[in-house]
């Protein structure tokens, strides 16, 4: 199946940015650290899957500055100004707008049953749920929400995750998930409509609101992780990778989300089970 890519004059700004990040992720692999020769140290090295750890830690420290002075304060103000019921409505509507992307990935993974649930949820929430503001499908019809992304689709097709990466603002990731993030943005029909009708500002507004809402949901989760971690960087890496394994297998995640751009539901009530920091 061939996929028509947009011409150079019609590419989505989001798509170009994320694609550039994916290319950059591949380019920095030349800076990989040398694997240790000691068998025990090599086993720990392979398990962490973080050959770029010195670079990743530097990017993580830069992200922490951005988070402490920009992202976290914005999320805190958002929670102060917008009451929880209204935030829940915003969150539900944002999820509803992403339904075509979830549906496409359901189908590409051969998950016809989940695709049917996705269609039912979209029909119910877009009507009875007042354009998705109310999650009527879950609340009144017992059809729970699930998300899918192209990173998960690539995994089901047999693509390896590649080395662990930490990208400022985006958070924990890997080359496969960065490619998936770019693909999801490119296939989103709402993005296409807004871009082709010269309403790019709404794309940025939607992206910004999604990010702020997701960060607001993670305020307590990330604060608790940071306070209780011997090595916050290692803890985030472990939690992220465990959660992605569960998401790819379509299991209920054992870990909370720590990468809002991938999993936009925080699931802050999840039990945190992380291995001791090395």
mmCIF file of C-alpha atoms in Angstrom:
data_model
loop_
_atom_site.group_PDB
_atom_site.id
_atom_site.type_symbol
_atom_site.label_atom_id
_atom_site.label_comp_id
_atom_site.label_asym_id
_atom_site.label_seq_id
_atom_site.Cartn_x
_atom_site.Cartn_y
_atom_site.Cartn_z
ATOM 1 C CA UNK A 1 0.000 0.000 0.000
ATOM 2 C CA UNK A 2 1.450 3.335 -1.013
ATOM 3 C CA UNK A 3 1.005 6.382 1.157
ATOM 4 C CA UNK A 4 0.868 9.787 -0.478
ATOM 5 C CA UNK A 5 3.032 12.234 1.405
ATOM 6 C CA UNK A 6 2.253 15.941 1.341
ATOM 7 C CA UNK A 7 4.133 18.127 -1.096
ATOM 8 C CA UNK A 8 6.871 20.372 0.223
ATOM 9 C CA UNK A 9 4.466 23.297 0.326
ATOM 10 C CA UNK A 10 1.787 21.406 2.226
ATOM 11 C CA UNK A 11 3.602 19.572 4.993
ATOM 12 C CA UNK A 12 2.263 19.952 8.465
ATOM 13 C CA UNK A 13 4.552 21.917 10.759
ATOM 14 C CA UNK A 14 4.066 19.258 13.453
ATOM 15 C CA UNK A 15 4.919 16.481 11.012
ATOM 16 C CA UNK A 16 8.106 18.194 9.889
ATOM 17 C CA UNK A 17 9.214 18.902 13.444
ATOM 18 C CA UNK A 18 8.629 15.356 14.668
ATOM 19 C CA UNK A 19 10.175 13.835 11.553
ATOM 20 C CA UNK A 20 13.264 15.968 12.120
ATOM 21 C CA UNK A 21 13.454 14.697 15.697
ATOM 22 C CA UNK A 22 13.248 11.118 14.450
ATOM 23 C CA UNK A 23 16.075 11.746 11.974
ATOM 24 C CA UNK A 24 18.118 13.453 14.685
ATOM 25 C CA UNK A 25 17.537 10.474 16.955
ATOM 26 C CA UNK A 26 19.101 8.233 14.344
ATOM 27 C CA UNK A 27 21.971 10.617 13.775
ATOM 28 C CA UNK A 28 23.068 10.844 17.374
ATOM 29 C CA UNK A 29 23.582 7.089 17.546
ATOM 30 C CA UNK A 30 27.158 7.673 16.485
ATOM 31 C CA UNK A 31 27.709 8.982 20.005
ATOM 32 C CA UNK A 32 26.812 5.687 21.652
ATOM 33 C CA UNK A 33 28.850 4.747 24.674
ATOM 34 C CA UNK A 34 31.077 1.672 24.488
ATOM 35 C CA UNK A 35 29.493 -1.412 26.062
ATOM 36 C CA UNK A 36 31.335 -2.648 29.184
ATOM 37 C CA UNK A 37 33.366 -5.842 28.933
ATOM 38 C CA UNK A 38 32.434 -7.217 32.367
ATOM 39 C CA UNK A 39 29.578 -9.741 31.883
ATOM 40 C CA UNK A 40 27.510 -8.479 34.819
ATOM 41 C CA UNK A 41 27.950 -4.849 33.852
ATOM 42 C CA UNK A 42 27.177 -5.748 30.236
ATOM 43 C CA UNK A 43 23.918 -7.431 31.281
ATOM 44 C CA UNK A 44 22.838 -4.300 33.164
ATOM 45 C CA UNK A 45 23.903 -2.159 30.198
ATOM 46 C CA UNK A 46 21.844 -4.242 27.758
ATOM 47 C CA UNK A 47 18.810 -4.284 30.068
ATOM 48 C CA UNK A 48 18.818 -0.494 30.381
ATOM 49 C CA UNK A 49 19.037 -0.170 26.569
ATOM 50 C CA UNK A 50 20.522 3.284 27.038
ATOM 51 C CA UNK A 51 23.804 3.510 25.120
ATOM 52 C CA UNK A 52 23.359 7.279 24.848
ATOM 53 C CA UNK A 53 22.967 7.752 28.598
ATOM 54 C CA UNK A 54 25.454 10.646 28.933
ATOM 55 C CA UNK A 55 23.677 12.564 26.148
ATOM 56 C CA UNK A 56 20.253 11.587 27.434
ATOM 57 C CA UNK A 57 21.103 12.726 30.950
ATOM 58 C CA UNK A 58 22.241 16.104 29.651
ATOM 59 C CA UNK A 59 18.989 16.471 27.689
ATOM 60 C CA UNK A 60 17.075 15.341 30.767
ATOM 61 C CA UNK A 61 18.697 18.065 32.883
ATOM 62 C CA UNK A 62 17.804 20.648 30.232
ATOM 63 C CA UNK A 63 14.232 19.331 30.218
ATOM 64 C CA UNK A 64 14.057 19.628 34.006
ATOM 65 C CA UNK A 65 14.909 23.324 33.740
ATOM 66 C CA UNK A 66 12.171 23.817 31.127
ATOM 67 C CA UNK A 67 9.732 21.802 33.194
ATOM 68 C CA UNK A 68 10.415 23.618 36.463
ATOM 69 C CA UNK A 69 10.259 27.098 34.972
ATOM 70 C CA UNK A 70 7.671 26.690 32.197
ATOM 71 C CA UNK A 71 5.744 23.427 31.824
ATOM 72 C CA UNK A 72 5.001 22.668 35.461
ATOM 73 C CA UNK A 73 3.972 26.251 36.377
ATOM 74 C CA UNK A 74 1.691 26.402 33.327
ATOM 75 C CA UNK A 75 0.095 23.105 34.343
ATOM 76 C CA UNK A 76 -0.311 24.305 37.934
ATOM 77 C CA UNK A 77 -2.005 27.539 36.827
ATOM 78 C CA UNK A 78 -4.257 25.484 34.548
ATOM 79 C CA UNK A 79 -5.416 23.364 37.497
ATOM 80 C CA UNK A 80 -6.016 26.480 39.591
ATOM 81 C CA UNK A 81 -8.055 28.295 36.937
ATOM 82 C CA UNK A 82 -9.994 25.359 35.487
ATOM 83 C CA UNK A 83 -12.039 23.169 37.869
ATOM 84 C CA UNK A 84 -11.618 19.409 37.587
ATOM 85 C CA UNK A 85 -15.020 18.736 35.910
ATOM 86 C CA UNK A 86 -14.145 21.219 33.176
ATOM 87 C CA UNK A 87 -10.655 19.726 32.787
ATOM 88 C CA UNK A 88 -12.198 16.281 32.473
ATOM 89 C CA UNK A 89 -14.475 17.588 29.731
ATOM 90 C CA UNK A 90 -11.515 19.103 27.876
ATOM 91 C CA UNK A 91 -9.591 15.838 28.246
ATOM 92 C CA UNK A 92 -12.520 13.813 26.941
ATOM 93 C CA UNK A 93 -12.967 16.113 23.949
ATOM 94 C CA UNK A 94 -9.263 15.965 23.089
ATOM 95 C CA UNK A 95 -9.369 12.161 23.205
ATOM 96 C CA UNK A 96 -12.444 12.161 20.988
ATOM 97 C CA UNK A 97 -10.688 14.321 18.404
ATOM 98 C CA UNK A 98 -7.889 11.734 18.247
ATOM 99 C CA UNK A 99 -10.314 8.900 17.457
ATOM 100 C CA UNK A 100 -9.433 8.689 13.733
ATOM 101 C CA UNK A 101 -5.780 8.121 14.659
ATOM 102 C CA UNK A 102 -6.715 5.442 17.202
ATOM 103 C CA UNK A 103 -8.984 3.785 14.627
ATOM 104 C CA UNK A 104 -6.311 3.781 11.920
ATOM 105 C CA UNK A 105 -3.835 2.126 14.278
ATOM 106 C CA UNK A 106 -6.429 -0.401 15.471
ATOM 107 C CA UNK A 107 -6.965 -1.438 11.861
ATOM 108 C CA UNK A 108 -3.268 -1.478 10.960
ATOM 109 C CA UNK A 109 -2.691 -3.799 13.925
ATOM 110 C CA UNK A 110 -5.495 -6.108 12.788
ATOM 111 C CA UNK A 111 -7.472 -5.372 15.981
ATOM 112 C CA UNK A 112 -10.938 -5.379 14.373
ATOM 113 C CA UNK A 113 -12.754 -5.796 17.698
ATOM 114 C CA UNK A 114 -11.002 -2.784 19.203
ATOM 115 C CA UNK A 115 -11.622 -0.863 15.977
ATOM 116 C CA UNK A 116 -15.338 -1.548 16.380
ATOM 117 C CA UNK A 117 -15.208 -0.254 19.946
ATOM 118 C CA UNK A 118 -13.391 2.852 18.737
ATOM 119 C CA UNK A 119 -16.098 3.543 16.132
ATOM 120 C CA UNK A 120 -18.862 2.985 18.682
ATOM 121 C CA UNK A 121 -17.199 5.318 21.150
ATOM 122 C CA UNK A 122 -16.796 8.025 18.527
ATOM 123 C CA UNK A 123 -20.440 7.780 17.419
ATOM 124 C CA UNK A 124 -21.763 7.847 20.988
ATOM 125 C CA UNK A 125 -19.452 10.509 22.390
ATOM 126 C CA UNK A 126 -19.783 12.820 19.396
ATOM 127 C CA UNK A 127 -23.574 12.830 19.784
ATOM 128 C CA UNK A 128 -24.830 11.823 23.226
ATOM 129 C CA UNK A 129 -21.525 12.944 24.718
ATOM 130 C CA UNK A 130 -21.834 16.487 23.293
ATOM 131 C CA UNK A 131 -18.881 16.426 20.876
ATOM 132 C CA UNK A 132 -16.892 14.228 23.222
ATOM 133 C CA UNK A 133 -17.024 16.461 26.288
ATOM 134 C CA UNK A 134 -18.775 13.653 28.181
ATOM 135 C CA UNK A 135 -17.380 10.124 27.917
ATOM 136 C CA UNK A 136 -20.886 8.722 27.527
ATOM 137 C CA UNK A 137 -19.596 5.553 25.861
ATOM 138 C CA UNK A 138 -17.764 4.506 29.005
ATOM 139 C CA UNK A 139 -20.103 6.026 31.597
ATOM 140 C CA UNK A 140 -23.429 4.865 30.185
ATOM 141 C CA UNK A 141 -22.657 2.128 27.643
ATOM 142 C CA UNK A 142 -19.707 0.355 29.243
ATOM 143 C CA UNK A 143 -17.283 0.848 26.324
ATOM 144 C CA UNK A 144 -14.001 1.884 27.954
ATOM 145 C CA UNK A 145 -11.458 4.166 26.335
ATOM 146 C CA UNK A 146 -8.296 2.810 24.803
ATOM 147 C CA UNK A 147 -5.565 4.530 22.830
ATOM 148 C CA UNK A 148 -3.335 3.320 20.033
ATOM 149 C CA UNK A 149 -0.406 4.987 18.325
ATOM 150 C CA UNK A 150 1.810 4.208 15.360
ATOM 151 C CA UNK A 151 4.723 3.370 17.631
ATOM 152 C CA UNK A 152 2.626 0.490 18.958
ATOM 153 C CA UNK A 153 1.673 -0.434 15.400
ATOM 154 C CA UNK A 154 5.334 -0.618 14.381
ATOM 155 C CA UNK A 155 5.994 -2.837 17.396
ATOM 156 C CA UNK A 156 3.224 -5.249 16.387
ATOM 157 C CA UNK A 157 4.794 -5.380 12.920
ATOM 158 C CA UNK A 158 8.031 -6.556 14.512
ATOM 159 C CA UNK A 159 9.981 -3.286 14.664
ATOM 160 C CA UNK A 160 12.425 -3.027 17.551
ATOM 161 C CA UNK A 161 12.294 0.001 19.806
ATOM 162 C CA UNK A 162 15.910 1.010 19.283
ATOM 163 C CA UNK A 163 17.928 2.716 22.026
ATOM 164 C CA UNK A 164 16.262 4.691 24.765
ATOM 165 C CA UNK A 165 16.111 8.433 24.141
ATOM 166 C CA UNK A 166 15.133 11.387 26.275
ATOM 167 C CA UNK A 167 13.806 14.338 24.271
ATOM 168 C CA UNK A 168 13.193 17.665 26.054
ATOM 169 C CA UNK A 169 9.458 18.500 26.338
ATOM 170 C CA UNK A 170 8.508 15.167 24.706
ATOM 171 C CA UNK A 171 10.105 13.128 27.476
ATOM 172 C CA UNK A 172 11.121 9.443 27.468
ATOM 173 C CA UNK A 173 11.037 7.900 24.012
ATOM 174 C CA UNK A 174 12.931 5.835 21.447
ATOM 175 C CA UNK A 175 13.433 6.033 17.667
ATOM 176 C CA UNK A 176 10.410 3.804 16.958
ATOM 177 C CA UNK A 177 8.084 5.952 19.082
ATOM 178 C CA UNK A 178 9.421 9.190 17.598
ATOM 179 C CA UNK A 179 8.665 7.891 14.107
ATOM 180 C CA UNK A 180 5.251 6.827 15.388
ATOM 181 C CA UNK A 181 4.601 10.282 16.836
ATOM 182 C CA UNK A 182 5.423 11.903 13.496
ATOM 183 C CA UNK A 183 3.217 9.421 11.616
ATOM 184 C CA UNK A 184 0.265 9.954 13.961
ATOM 185 C CA UNK A 185 0.498 13.701 13.463
ATOM 186 C CA UNK A 186 0.720 13.258 9.692
ATOM 187 C CA UNK A 187 -2.309 10.940 9.479
ATOM 188 C CA UNK A 188 -4.563 13.034 11.732
ATOM 189 C CA UNK A 189 -7.398 14.288 9.473
ATOM 190 C CA UNK A 190 -8.152 17.256 11.720
ATOM 191 C CA UNK A 191 -4.564 18.448 11.328
ATOM 192 C CA UNK A 192 -4.896 18.109 7.558
ATOM 193 C CA UNK A 193 -8.146 20.080 7.506
ATOM 194 C CA UNK A 194 -6.829 22.877 9.698
ATOM 195 C CA UNK A 195 -3.600 23.145 7.724
ATOM 196 C CA UNK A 196 -5.291 23.123 4.332
ATOM 197 C CA UNK A 197 -7.738 25.834 5.413
ATOM 198 C CA UNK A 198 -4.979 28.076 6.789
ATOM 199 C CA UNK A 199 -5.966 27.485 10.400
ATOM 200 C CA UNK A 200 -2.554 26.306 11.604
ATOM 201 C CA UNK A 201 -2.960 28.309 14.785
ATOM 202 C CA UNK A 202 -5.621 25.859 15.932
ATOM 203 C CA UNK A 203 -3.166 22.991 15.459
ATOM 204 C CA UNK A 204 -0.713 24.686 17.806
ATOM 205 C CA UNK A 205 -3.490 25.567 20.263
ATOM 206 C CA UNK A 206 -4.722 21.969 20.324
ATOM 207 C CA UNK A 207 -1.199 20.636 20.786
ATOM 208 C CA UNK A 208 -0.466 23.115 23.554
ATOM 209 C CA UNK A 209 -3.714 22.414 25.381
ATOM 210 C CA UNK A 210 -3.136 18.661 25.106
ATOM 211 C CA UNK A 211 0.350 19.039 26.554
ATOM 212 C CA UNK A 212 -0.712 21.323 29.411
ATOM 213 C CA UNK A 213 -3.645 19.094 30.338
ATOM 214 C CA UNK A 214 -1.474 15.976 30.262
ATOM 215 C CA UNK A 215 1.216 17.670 32.370
ATOM 216 C CA UNK A 216 -1.458 18.795 34.831
ATOM 217 C CA UNK A 217 -2.619 15.188 35.194
ATOM 218 C CA UNK A 218 0.955 14.180 35.970
ATOM 219 C CA UNK A 219 1.702 16.837 38.598
ATOM 220 C CA UNK A 220 1.361 14.553 41.618
ATOM 221 C CA UNK A 221 2.633 11.434 39.823
ATOM 222 C CA UNK A 222 5.931 12.975 38.713
ATOM 223 C CA UNK A 223 6.440 14.827 41.993
ATOM 224 C CA UNK A 224 6.052 11.565 43.912
ATOM 225 C CA UNK A 225 8.390 9.727 41.560
ATOM 226 C CA UNK A 226 11.052 12.408 41.935
ATOM 227 C CA UNK A 227 10.795 12.471 45.729
ATOM 228 C CA UNK A 228 10.973 8.685 46.131
ATOM 229 C CA UNK A 229 13.589 7.886 43.478
ATOM 230 C CA UNK A 230 17.238 7.254 44.202
ATOM 231 C CA UNK A 231 17.900 8.236 40.584
ATOM 232 C CA UNK A 232 14.959 10.074 38.981
ATOM 233 C CA UNK A 233 16.355 9.631 35.467
ATOM 234 C CA UNK A 234 16.627 5.848 35.862
ATOM 235 C CA UNK A 235 13.162 5.633 37.426
ATOM 236 C CA UNK A 236 11.535 7.493 34.536
ATOM 237 C CA UNK A 237 13.334 5.280 32.050
ATOM 238 C CA UNK A 238 12.172 2.108 33.799
ATOM 239 C CA UNK A 239 8.559 3.250 34.250
ATOM 240 C CA UNK A 240 8.312 4.404 30.641
ATOM 241 C CA UNK A 241 9.668 1.188 29.148
ATOM 242 C CA UNK A 242 7.487 -1.040 31.346
ATOM 243 C CA UNK A 243 4.383 0.944 30.440
ATOM 244 C CA UNK A 244 5.133 0.778 26.724
ATOM 245 C CA UNK A 245 5.487 -3.006 26.912
ATOM 246 C CA UNK A 246 2.008 -3.206 28.461
ATOM 247 C CA UNK A 247 0.495 -0.765 25.960
ATOM 248 C CA UNK A 248 1.892 -2.680 23.000
ATOM 249 C CA UNK A 249 0.459 -5.921 24.408
ATOM 250 C CA UNK A 250 -2.913 -4.182 25.007
ATOM 251 C CA UNK A 251 -2.670 -4.922 28.729
ATOM 252 C CA UNK A 252 -3.733 -2.610 31.525
ATOM 253 C CA UNK A 253 -0.549 -0.653 32.243
ATOM 254 C CA UNK A 254 1.123 -1.444 35.559
ATOM 255 C CA UNK A 255 2.843 1.932 35.526
ATOM 256 C CA UNK A 256 1.641 5.533 35.273
ATOM 257 C CA UNK A 257 2.296 7.507 32.129
ATOM 258 C CA UNK A 258 5.458 9.607 32.256
ATOM 259 C CA UNK A 259 5.447 10.595 28.588
ATOM 260 C CA UNK A 260 2.321 12.673 27.919
ATOM 261 C CA UNK A 261 2.928 12.877 24.176
ATOM 262 C CA UNK A 262 2.659 9.104 23.848
ATOM 263 C CA UNK A 263 0.028 8.152 26.401
ATOM 264 C CA UNK A 264 -2.166 11.131 27.093
ATOM 265 C CA UNK A 265 -3.992 9.590 30.056
ATOM 266 C CA UNK A 266 -1.954 9.796 33.227
ATOM 267 C CA UNK A 267 -3.482 6.782 35.028
ATOM 268 C CA UNK A 268 -2.042 8.255 38.205
ATOM 269 C CA UNK A 269 -3.605 5.546 40.340
ATOM 270 C CA UNK A 270 -1.411 2.824 38.851
ATOM 271 C CA UNK A 271 0.882 1.056 41.253
ATOM 272 C CA UNK A 272 4.497 2.008 40.664
ATOM 273 C CA UNK A 273 6.831 -0.980 40.503
ATOM 274 C CA UNK A 274 10.344 -0.004 39.526
ATOM 275 C CA UNK A 275 13.628 -1.810 39.876
ATOM 276 C CA UNK A 276 16.216 -0.290 42.198
ATOM 277 C CA UNK A 277 18.281 2.435 40.585
ATOM 278 C CA UNK A 278 21.667 1.285 39.391
#
